[in-house]
Amino acid sequence: MANVFEVLEKDHEEVKDMMTALETGAPSAREGERQSTPGRKHLVEQLITEESKHEAVEEQHFWPVVRELVPNGDELADEAIRQEQKAKFTLEDLIGYQPGELRYEQMLNDFIHEAREHIAFEEERVWPELRLVISPERSTELGAKLERAKRMAPTRPHPHTPPDPRLLKATGPLVGAADRLRDLVTGRARH
């Protein structure tokens, strides 16, 4: 069974791979070959889905443990959640635009830059602190919670929902089910 760091690292690697693919396939007036607009849109939708699930389960389970165990956990969690909330607003706005539109490309580039900074913050500042204080058993238990929660997590950003773990644990599965239904109706789930 994977521990919390293995679960989060897998998510981070998946997101970084998608961002790299988007950067290397970015539209450019000088390029003769571009990533197709439908392919680019699909990849961004996939990125939004994975990021939405990842951030939701972190807010439900990971950040409360950081607050509980790490001496400066409140400060680290507050900073990370601030970054995540900003990203949710960007991803929500991104849904309303199309690949190739100037605003879409600007928002996507901003998101990628900020997401890389956020991932580095977690991996370089938060994880080392948590590794010092979390037991192997608790780390494995937390990894399992994240994996279970991700199956029912929202697939869209919800920046207006307060990042309160109790609220998110209570509403997350319902919001996730509503998101999946919406994805099915809009055709987003076929990808």
C-alpha positions as a printed NumPy array, in Angstrom:
array([[  0.   ,   0.   ,   0.   ],
       [  1.302,   3.468,  -0.924],
       [  2.09 ,   6.054,   1.713],
       [  0.966,   9.679,   1.539],
       [  4.146,  10.865,  -0.171],
       [  3.948,   8.177,  -2.852],
       [  0.294,   8.988,  -3.565],
       [  0.933,  12.735,  -3.801],
       [  4.118,  12.266,  -5.827],
       [  2.227,  10.141,  -8.357],
       [ -0.389,  12.909,  -8.69 ],
       [  2.313,  15.552,  -9.04 ],
       [  4.144,  13.592, -11.737],
       [  0.923,  13.066, -13.68 ],
       [  0.106,  16.78 , -13.541],
       [  3.664,  17.802, -14.451],
       [  3.558,  15.47 , -17.46 ],
       [  0.292,  17.048, -18.64 ],
       [  1.685,  20.559, -18.175],
       [  4.828,  19.682, -20.128],
       [  2.706,  18.254, -22.943],
       [  0.647,  21.448, -23.002],
       [  3.762,  23.622, -23.044],
       [  5.418,  21.683, -25.858],
       [  2.187,  21.588, -27.855],
       [  1.306,  25.233, -27.285],
       [ -0.062,  27.07 , -30.311],
       [  2.351,  29.455, -31.969],
       [  1.973,  31.552, -35.085],
       [  5.436,  30.421, -36.218],
       [  4.879,  26.697, -35.824],
       [  3.643,  24.72 , -38.768],
       [  2.557,  21.801, -36.599],
       [  0.456,  22.358, -33.545],
       [ -1.302,  20.212, -31.057],
       [ -4.843,  19.895, -32.393],
       [ -7.382,  22.147, -30.724],
       [ -9.585,  19.188, -29.676],
       [ -6.51 ,  17.356, -28.347],
       [ -5.35 ,  20.422, -26.459],
       [ -8.813,  21.024, -25.029],
       [ -9.047,  17.384, -23.94 ],
       [ -5.668,  17.58 , -22.207],
       [ -6.664,  20.759, -20.377],
       [ -9.948,  19.149, -19.302],
       [ -7.974,  16.173, -18.021],
       [ -5.647,  18.555, -16.156],
       [ -8.628,  20.362, -14.608],
       [-10.168,  17.052, -13.54 ],
       [ -6.998,  15.69 , -11.956],
       [ -6.115,  18.975, -10.255],
       [ -9.65 ,  19.344,  -8.896],
       [ -9.611,  15.865,  -7.392],
       [ -6.082,  16.278,  -6.025],
       [ -6.71 ,  19.612,  -4.335],
       [-10.048,  18.478,  -2.887],
       [ -8.537,  15.447,  -1.162],
       [ -5.549,  17.429,   0.067],
       [ -7.885,  19.941,   1.678],
       [ -9.985,  17.162,   3.21 ],
       [ -7.204,  14.973,   4.566],
       [ -3.625,  16.134,   3.957],
       [ -3.628,  19.711,   5.242],
       [ -5.404,  18.81 ,   8.503],
       [ -2.614,  16.294,   9.236],
       [  0.036,  18.899,   8.404],
       [ -1.684,  21.324,  10.803],
       [ -1.853,  18.644,  13.503],
       [  1.678,  17.234,  13.287],
       [  4.05 ,  19.842,  11.854],
       [  5.208,  22.566,  14.284],
       [  4.608,  25.363,  11.726],
       [  1.836,  23.38 ,  10.03 ],
       [ -0.793,  26.123,  10.187],
       [  1.491,  28.534,   8.35 ],
       [  2.428,  25.95 ,   5.687],
       [ -1.162,  24.797,   5.188],
       [ -2.484,  28.369,   4.976],
       [  0.059,  29.262,   2.293],
       [ -0.628,  26.103,   0.294],
       [ -4.403,  26.52 ,   0.491],
       [ -4.071,  30.158,  -0.623],
       [ -2.145,  28.929,  -3.68 ],
       [ -4.718,  26.204,  -4.337],
       [ -7.668,  28.605,  -4.089],
       [ -6.047,  30.939,  -6.606],
       [ -5.511,  27.991,  -8.958],
       [ -9.159,  26.946,  -8.626],
       [-10.328,  30.377,  -9.784],
       [ -7.995,  30.184, -12.783],
       [ -9.163,  26.677, -13.712],
       [-12.812,  27.675, -13.343],
       [-12.252,  30.637, -15.686],
       [-10.328,  28.459, -18.129],
       [-13.38 ,  26.253, -18.674],
       [-15.155,  29.187, -20.34 ],
       [-12.555,  29.723, -23.079],
       [-11.237,  27.729, -26.041],
       [ -7.681,  26.693, -26.931],
       [ -5.968,  29.225, -29.14 ],
       [ -7.843,  32.188, -27.669],
       [ -5.383,  34.679, -26.232],
       [ -7.044,  34.756, -22.792],
       [ -7.144,  30.946, -22.646],
       [ -3.443,  30.646, -23.433],
       [ -2.523,  33.386, -20.938],
       [ -4.542,  31.768, -18.145],
       [ -3.12 ,  28.343, -18.971],
       [  0.45 ,  29.66 , -18.93 ],
       [ -0.171,  31.451, -15.617],
       [ -1.684,  28.308, -14.137],
       [  1.234,  26.139, -15.259],
       [  3.773,  28.552, -13.776],
       [  1.897,  28.811, -10.469],
       [  1.224,  25.051, -10.329],
       [  4.932,  24.317, -10.695],
       [  5.661,  26.731,  -7.835],
       [  2.948,  25.116,  -5.7  ],
       [  4.253,  21.599,  -6.342],
       [  7.768,  22.749,  -5.42 ],
       [  6.403,  24.36 ,  -2.235],
       [  4.762,  21.114,  -1.187],
       [  7.661,  18.855,  -2.108],
       [ 10.478,  21.077,  -0.829],
       [  8.938,  22.826,   2.183],
       [  5.998,  20.76 ,   3.437],
       [  6.974,  17.142,   2.79 ],
       [ 10.372,  17.328,   4.552],
       [  8.702,  18.788,   7.649],
       [  5.953,  16.17 ,   7.644],
       [  8.395,  13.297,   7.079],
       [ 10.098,  14.226,  10.362],
       [  6.935,  13.816,  12.439],
       [  4.616,  11.303,  10.75 ],
       [  4.851,   7.622,  11.6  ],
       [  5.09 ,   5.074,   8.777],
       [  1.704,   3.671,   9.811],
       [  0.01 ,   7.065,   9.766],
       [  1.667,   7.885,   6.434],
       [  0.281,   4.685,   4.89 ],
       [ -3.148,   5.262,   6.446],
       [ -3.203,   8.814,   5.047],
       [ -2.142,   7.583,   1.608],
       [ -5.061,   5.127,   1.62 ],
       [ -7.493,   7.887,   2.671],
       [ -6.321,  10.087,  -0.188],
       [ -6.736,   7.277,  -2.725],
       [-10.255,   6.444,  -1.483],
       [-11.356,  10.078,  -1.364],
       [-10.031,  10.77 ,  -4.845],
       [-12.458,   8.236,  -6.331],
       [-15.399,  10.349,  -5.181],
       [-13.834,  13.818,  -5.316],
       [-15.111,  16.706,  -7.433],
       [-13.861,  16.739, -11.034],
       [-14.24 ,  20.493, -11.405],
       [-12.8  ,  23.377,  -9.412],
       [-15.117,  24.885,  -6.808],
       [-13.299,  28.062,  -5.735],
       [-16.304,  29.503,  -3.888],
       [-16.499,  26.534,  -1.53 ],
       [-14.588,  27.31 ,   1.668],
       [-11.589,  24.983,   2.096],
       [-12.894,  23.694,   5.421],
       [-12.031,  19.972,   5.815],
       [-15.266,  19.147,   7.671],
       [-17.407,  20.83 ,   5.021],
       [-15.45 ,  19.219,   2.199],
       [-15.67 ,  15.739,   3.732],
       [-19.431,  16.148,   4.109],
       [-20.124,  17.63 ,   0.676],
       [-17.231,  16.309,  -1.432],
       [-18.848,  13.015,  -2.472],
       [-22.126,  14.775,  -3.371],
       [-20.347,  17.494,  -5.336],
       [-18.176,  14.834,  -6.976],
       [-21.277,  12.888,  -8.055],
       [-22.858,  16.087,  -9.428],
       [-19.638,  16.901, -11.307],
       [-19.494,  13.418, -12.829],
       [-23.126,  13.708, -13.93 ],
       [-22.429,  17.12 , -15.444],
       [-19.339,  15.693, -17.177],
       [-21.47 ,  12.892, -18.605],
       [-24.185,  15.26 , -19.868],
       [-21.699,  17.72 , -21.421],
       [-19.599,  14.978, -23.023],
       [-16.56 ,  15.811, -20.918],
       [-16.624,  12.302, -19.37 ],
       [-16.07 ,  10.588, -22.743],
       [-12.473,  11.698, -22.79 ]])
